[in-house]
């Protein structure tokens, strides 16, 4: 089999939101942007991947079309690790994170989808002969800022079956409001998205101690200050999570050596796809670090994360971005049942994007 064509499709999916406008990369976020990677083969099997696109899809698409696709056409899609390493080596001078690695991630996920479809097996069974059938999901709330709204949305997510809630807030008052709304038994996390100095992060972490957070995520600016994160862990008194901005397994090695995190959060569409994720999982296990993947997206990247979590023997939660889209290209498989995402059992990732949803929401 040979790779015959690679193309990109960008969708803008409107979503429901209340309260303050949601900001992303310095701009209001009015739709969830999804960058699909379609890989065709000369034997008629099509694989689907997802590359990180929100805010950066013009660059990621150009990287795929101009740099990555020409290096892949004509190759055997079954040689995943060889092709993956070849692309990493050839493109390393153009960046070890950012759009180059986002592009590689989308390609890699499509290759694994093809591998599963060729074998007639769901991806999780390619990776493990006895995978889990479902994975507990946590509701990853949007940022609401207004404390009473944070409490209301937290309680709403619990009423919809979630047993784990994550806030995207920076205030202690919002964390307390959420805890009061959901009671003591639901697990609660808070994602700050890199706002503080190390000293400020330690101070906030200490104030948050009695809220009972399972983790405080990305408390420190800049995100790659692993020594700083280690200091917050040591002095703040609550567990720390980070990793969605790491570009490859070497970054995670440095993070683990620095004892920076209790929970590692590789993002499959940002750090190299399934192939690189498997390396991070192995490394995390050898360091005794738990993995809680970042998957605040809704396409093949979410499904790939689900399959990898299902195949991983240790327990994980999967991140489900808590917002209702006007339409899901993957239909219902991305919606949890009783707080758990069920692994689709069709070959490959288990579901292809719906052409009708693509036609309706395609922007490029
Ligand atoms: Mg995060």
Coordinates of C-alpha atoms and ligand atoms in Angstrom, one line a residue:
X1 CA 0.0 0.0 0.0
X2 CA 1.2 3.5 -0.7
X3 CA 0.1 7.0 0.4
X4 CA -1.5 8.6 -2.6
X5 CA -2.9 11.9 -1.3
X6 CA -2.9 14.1 1.8
X7 CA -5.3 17.0 2.3
X8 CA -6.5 19.3 5.1
X9 CA -10.0 20.4 6.0
X10 CA -10.7 23.2 8.4
X11 CA -14.1 23.3 10.2
X12 CA -15.5 26.1 12.3
X13 CA -18.0 24.6 14.8
X14 CA -20.1 27.1 16.7
X15 CA -20.8 26.3 20.3
X16 CA -23.0 27.4 23.2
X17 CA -21.4 29.8 25.7
X18 CA -22.7 32.1 28.4
X19 CA -21.0 34.8 30.4
X20 CA -17.8 36.7 29.5
X21 CA -16.5 36.2 25.9
X22 CA -14.1 33.3 25.7
X23 CA -10.6 34.4 24.7
X24 CA -8.0 32.2 22.9
X25 CA -4.6 33.3 21.8
X26 CA -5.6 36.9 22.5
X27 CA -8.8 36.9 20.5
X28 CA -12.5 36.1 21.3
X29 CA -13.3 32.5 20.5
X30 CA -16.6 32.2 18.6
X31 CA -16.2 28.7 17.2
X32 CA -14.2 25.6 17.9
X33 CA -11.8 25.3 14.9
X34 CA -10.9 21.7 13.9
X35 CA -8.1 20.8 11.4
X36 CA -8.8 17.4 9.9
X37 CA -6.1 15.6 8.0
X38 CA -7.3 13.2 5.3
X39 CA -4.8 10.6 4.0
X40 CA -5.7 8.5 1.0
X41 CA -4.0 5.3 -0.2
X42 CA -3.8 3.5 -3.5
X43 CA -5.7 0.6 -2.0
X44 CA -8.8 2.7 -1.2
X45 CA -8.3 2.9 2.6
X46 CA -8.6 6.5 3.9
X47 CA -7.2 7.5 7.3
X48 CA -8.2 10.5 9.3
X49 CA -6.0 12.6 11.6
X50 CA -6.3 15.9 13.5
X51 CA -3.6 18.5 13.8
X52 CA -3.8 21.3 16.3
X53 CA -5.6 24.1 14.5
X54 CA -7.3 26.5 16.9
X55 CA -5.9 30.0 16.1
X56 CA -3.0 28.5 14.0
X57 CA -4.7 26.5 11.3
X58 CA -3.4 28.7 8.4
X59 CA 0.2 27.9 9.5
X60 CA -0.5 24.2 10.3
X61 CA -2.3 23.7 6.9
X62 CA 0.6 25.3 5.0
X63 CA 3.1 23.1 6.9
X64 CA 1.2 20.0 6.0
X65 CA 0.6 20.9 2.4
X66 CA 4.1 22.3 1.6
X67 CA 6.4 20.4 3.9
X68 CA 5.0 17.2 5.3
X69 CA 2.7 15.9 2.5
X70 CA 5.4 15.9 -0.2
X71 CA 7.7 13.9 2.0
X72 CA 5.0 11.2 2.6
X73 CA 3.4 10.7 -0.8
X74 CA 4.4 7.3 -2.2
X75 CA 5.5 5.9 1.2
X76 CA 4.0 2.7 2.7
X77 CA 1.6 3.9 5.5
X78 CA 2.3 0.7 7.5
X79 CA 5.9 1.9 8.2
X80 CA 4.7 4.3 10.8
X81 CA 7.7 4.6 13.1
X82 CA 10.2 4.8 10.2
X83 CA 8.2 7.5 8.5
X84 CA 7.6 9.4 11.7
X85 CA 11.3 9.4 12.6
X86 CA 12.2 10.3 9.0
X87 CA 9.9 13.3 9.1
X88 CA 11.2 14.4 12.5
X89 CA 14.8 14.3 11.3
X90 CA 14.1 16.0 8.0
X91 CA 12.0 18.8 9.6
X92 CA 13.8 19.3 12.9
X93 CA 15.5 22.6 11.8
X94 CA 12.1 24.1 11.2
X95 CA 10.9 23.6 14.7
X96 CA 10.6 21.0 17.5
X97 CA 7.1 22.2 18.5
X98 CA 4.5 24.5 17.0
X99 CA 3.0 24.0 13.5
X100 CA 5.7 21.5 12.3
X101 CA 4.9 19.1 15.2
X102 CA 1.2 19.8 15.0
X103 CA 1.4 18.8 11.3
X104 CA 3.3 15.6 12.2
X105 CA 0.8 14.8 14.8
X106 CA -2.1 14.9 12.3
X107 CA -0.2 12.7 9.9
X108 CA 0.7 10.2 12.5
X109 CA -2.9 9.8 13.7
X110 CA -4.1 9.2 10.2
X111 CA -1.4 6.6 9.7
X112 CA -2.6 4.7 12.8
X113 CA -6.2 5.0 11.6
X114 CA -5.1 3.3 8.4
X115 CA -3.2 0.7 10.4
X116 CA -6.3 -0.2 12.3
X117 CA -8.5 -0.3 9.2
X118 CA -6.0 -2.5 7.4
X119 CA -5.9 -4.9 10.3
X120 CA -9.6 -4.8 10.8
X121 CA -9.1 -3.8 14.4
X122 CA -9.8 -0.8 16.6
X123 CA -6.7 1.1 17.4
X124 CA -6.8 0.2 21.1
X125 CA -6.6 -3.5 20.1
X126 CA -3.6 -2.9 17.9
X127 CA -1.9 -1.5 21.0
X128 CA -3.1 -3.9 23.6
X129 CA -4.9 -7.3 23.2
X130 CA -7.1 -6.6 26.2
X131 CA -8.0 -2.9 26.2
X132 CA -10.5 -1.1 28.5
X133 CA -13.9 -0.7 27.0
X134 CA -14.4 2.8 28.3
X135 CA -12.4 5.6 30.0
X136 CA -13.7 8.0 32.7
X137 CA -14.0 11.5 31.3
X138 CA -13.7 14.8 33.1
X139 CA -15.7 17.9 32.2
X140 CA -13.2 20.5 31.2
X141 CA -15.2 23.7 31.7
X142 CA -14.8 26.8 29.7
X143 CA -13.7 30.0 31.5
X144 CA -16.6 31.8 33.0
X145 CA -14.9 34.1 35.5
X146 CA -18.2 35.1 37.3
X147 CA -18.1 32.9 40.5
X148 CA -21.8 32.0 40.6
X149 CA -21.7 31.0 37.0
X150 CA -18.6 28.8 37.7
X151 CA -20.6 27.1 40.5
X152 CA -23.7 26.7 38.3
X153 CA -21.8 25.2 35.4
X154 CA -19.9 22.8 37.7
X155 CA -23.1 21.5 39.2
X156 CA -24.7 21.2 35.7
X157 CA -21.8 19.0 34.6
X158 CA -22.2 16.8 37.6
X159 CA -25.9 16.5 36.9
X160 CA -25.0 15.4 33.3
X161 CA -23.0 12.4 34.8
X162 CA -19.5 13.7 35.2
X163 CA -17.7 12.6 38.4
X164 CA -14.7 14.9 37.7
X165 CA -14.7 18.6 37.0
X166 CA -11.9 20.9 35.8
X167 CA -12.1 24.7 35.9
X168 CA -10.3 27.1 33.6
X169 CA -10.1 29.8 36.2
X170 CA -7.4 31.6 38.2
X171 CA -9.3 32.7 41.3
X172 CA -9.5 31.0 44.6
X173 CA -13.1 32.4 44.9
X174 CA -14.1 30.5 41.8
X175 CA -12.6 27.3 43.0
X176 CA -14.4 27.6 46.4
X177 CA -17.7 28.4 44.5
X178 CA -17.3 25.2 42.4
X179 CA -16.5 23.1 45.4
X180 CA -19.5 24.4 47.3
X181 CA -21.7 23.6 44.2
X182 CA -20.5 20.0 43.7
X183 CA -19.9 18.9 47.3
X184 CA -16.9 17.2 48.7
X185 CA -17.0 13.9 46.8
X186 CA -16.6 15.0 43.2
X187 CA -13.0 15.4 42.1
X188 CA -12.1 19.0 41.2
X189 CA -9.2 20.3 39.2
X190 CA -8.2 23.9 38.2
X191 CA -6.3 24.9 35.1
X192 CA -4.8 28.3 35.3
X193 CA -3.1 28.4 31.8
X194 CA 0.3 29.7 32.9
X195 CA -0.4 33.1 34.6
X196 CA 1.9 33.4 37.6
X197 CA 5.5 33.8 38.8
X198 CA 6.7 30.9 40.9
X199 CA 6.3 32.9 44.1
X200 CA 2.7 33.9 43.2
X201 CA 1.9 30.3 42.2
X202 CA 3.1 29.0 45.5
X203 CA 1.0 31.6 47.3
X204 CA -2.2 30.7 45.3
X205 CA -1.6 26.9 45.7
X206 CA -1.4 27.4 49.5
X207 CA -4.7 29.3 49.5
X208 CA -6.2 26.5 47.5
X209 CA -5.2 23.7 49.9
X210 CA -8.5 23.4 51.7
X211 CA -10.5 23.3 48.4
X212 CA -9.3 19.7 47.8
X213 CA -8.0 20.0 44.3
X214 CA -6.9 16.8 42.5
X215 CA -4.4 19.0 40.6
X216 CA -3.5 22.6 39.8
X217 CA -2.7 22.8 36.1
X218 CA 0.0 25.0 34.4
X219 CA 0.3 27.5 37.3
X220 CA 3.6 29.0 36.1
X221 CA 4.8 31.3 33.4
X222 CA 6.6 30.3 31.2
X223 CA 5.1 26.8 30.7
X224 CA 8.6 25.2 30.3
X225 CA 9.9 26.4 33.7
X226 CA 10.1 22.9 35.0
X227 CA 12.3 23.9 38.0
X228 CA 9.6 26.5 38.9
X229 CA 6.8 23.9 38.6
X230 CA 8.8 21.6 40.9
X231 CA 9.0 24.4 43.4
X232 CA 5.3 24.9 43.3
X233 CA 4.8 21.2 43.9
X234 CA 7.1 21.2 46.9
X235 CA 6.0 24.4 48.5
X236 CA 2.4 24.8 47.4
X237 CA 1.2 21.6 49.0
X238 CA -1.1 20.5 46.2
X239 CA -0.4 18.3 43.1
X240 CA 0.7 19.9 39.9
X241 CA -0.2 19.0 36.3
X242 CA 1.4 20.2 33.0
X243 CA 2.5 19.1 29.6
X244 CA 0.1 20.3 27.0
X245 CA 2.7 22.7 25.7
X246 CA 5.5 20.2 25.5
X247 CA 6.6 19.4 22.0
X248 CA 8.0 15.9 22.2
X249 CA 9.1 13.1 24.5
X250 CA 12.5 14.7 25.2
X251 CA 10.6 17.7 26.8
X252 CA 8.7 15.2 29.0
X253 CA 12.0 13.6 30.0
X254 CA 13.3 17.0 31.2
X255 CA 10.0 17.6 33.0
X256 CA 10.2 14.3 34.8
X257 CA 13.8 14.6 35.7
X258 CA 13.0 18.0 37.3
X259 CA 10.2 16.4 39.3
X260 CA 8.0 19.1 37.8
X261 CA 4.6 17.3 37.8
X262 CA 2.4 14.8 39.5
X263 CA 0.4 14.4 36.3
X264 CA 1.8 14.6 32.8
X265 CA -0.5 16.0 30.1
X266 CA 0.7 15.1 26.6
X267 CA -1.6 16.5 23.9
X268 CA -1.7 14.0 21.0
X269 CA -2.4 16.6 18.3
X270 CA 0.4 18.9 19.6
X271 CA 3.3 16.6 20.4
X272 CA 3.6 14.0 17.6
X273 CA 0.5 11.9 17.5
X274 CA 0.1 8.3 18.7
X275 CA 3.7 7.3 18.1
X276 CA 5.2 10.0 20.3
X277 CA 2.4 9.6 22.9
X278 CA 3.3 6.0 23.4
X279 CA 6.9 7.0 24.1
X280 CA 5.7 9.5 26.7
X281 CA 3.5 6.9 28.4
X282 CA 6.4 4.5 28.7
X283 CA 8.6 7.2 30.1
X284 CA 6.0 8.4 32.5
X285 CA 5.5 4.9 33.8
X286 CA 9.2 4.5 34.4
X287 CA 9.2 7.7 36.4
X288 CA 6.1 6.8 38.3
X289 CA 4.2 9.8 37.0
X290 CA 0.5 9.5 36.2
X291 CA -0.7 10.6 32.7
X292 CA -3.8 12.7 32.2
X293 CA -3.7 13.6 28.5
X294 CA -4.8 17.0 27.2
X295 CA -7.6 16.5 24.7
X296 CA -9.6 19.7 24.6
X297 CA -10.7 19.0 21.1
X298 CA -13.5 17.1 19.3
X299 CA -12.1 15.3 16.3
X300 CA -9.9 12.3 15.5
X301 CA -7.4 13.6 18.1
X302 CA -9.9 13.0 20.8
X303 CA -10.6 9.5 19.5
X304 CA -6.9 8.7 19.2
X305 CA -6.5 9.8 22.8
X306 CA -9.4 7.6 23.9
X307 CA -7.9 4.5 22.2
X308 CA -4.4 5.2 23.7
X309 CA -6.0 5.6 27.2
X310 CA -8.0 2.4 26.7
X311 CA -4.8 0.5 25.8
X312 CA -2.8 2.0 28.7
X313 CA -2.9 -0.3 31.7
X314 CA -2.6 2.5 34.3
X315 CA -5.7 4.5 35.1
X316 CA -6.2 7.8 33.4
X317 CA -9.0 10.3 32.9
X318 CA -9.8 11.7 29.5
X319 CA -10.4 15.4 29.0
X320 CA -13.8 16.3 27.4
X321 CA -14.0 20.0 26.7
X322 CA -17.4 20.9 28.3
X323 CA -19.3 22.8 25.7
X324 CA -22.2 21.9 23.4
X325 CA -21.2 22.1 19.7
X326 CA -23.9 23.0 17.1
X327 CA -22.7 19.8 15.3
X328 CA -20.2 17.0 15.9
X329 CA -18.4 15.6 12.8
X330 CA -17.9 12.4 14.8
X331 CA -21.5 12.2 16.0
X332 CA -22.3 10.7 19.4
X333 CA -19.0 8.8 20.0
X334 CA -17.5 12.0 21.6
X335 CA -20.3 12.2 24.1
X336 CA -19.8 10.5 27.5
X337 CA -22.3 8.0 28.9
X338 CA -22.5 8.3 32.7
X339 CA -19.3 10.3 32.7
X340 CA -17.4 7.8 30.6
X341 CA -16.3 7.8 27.0
X342 CA -17.0 4.4 25.4
X343 CA -14.2 3.3 22.9
X344 CA -15.7 2.9 19.4
X345 CA -15.0 -0.6 18.2
X346 CA -15.0 -0.2 14.4
X347 CA -11.5 -0.6 12.8
X348 CA -9.0 2.3 13.2
X349 CA -10.2 5.2 15.3
X350 CA -13.7 3.8 15.1
X351 CA -15.5 6.7 13.4
X352 CA -14.9 8.8 10.3
X353 CA -15.9 12.5 10.1
X354 CA -19.4 12.9 8.7
X355 CA -19.3 14.4 5.1
X356 CA -22.5 16.3 5.7
X357 CA -21.1 18.0 8.8
X358 CA -17.9 18.7 6.9
X359 CA -19.8 20.3 4.0
X360 CA -21.8 22.5 6.3
X361 CA -19.0 23.8 8.6
X362 CA -16.0 23.7 6.3
X363 CA -14.2 27.0 6.2
X364 CA -11.2 25.9 4.1
Ligands
LIG1 MG1 -4.8 22.9 30.2

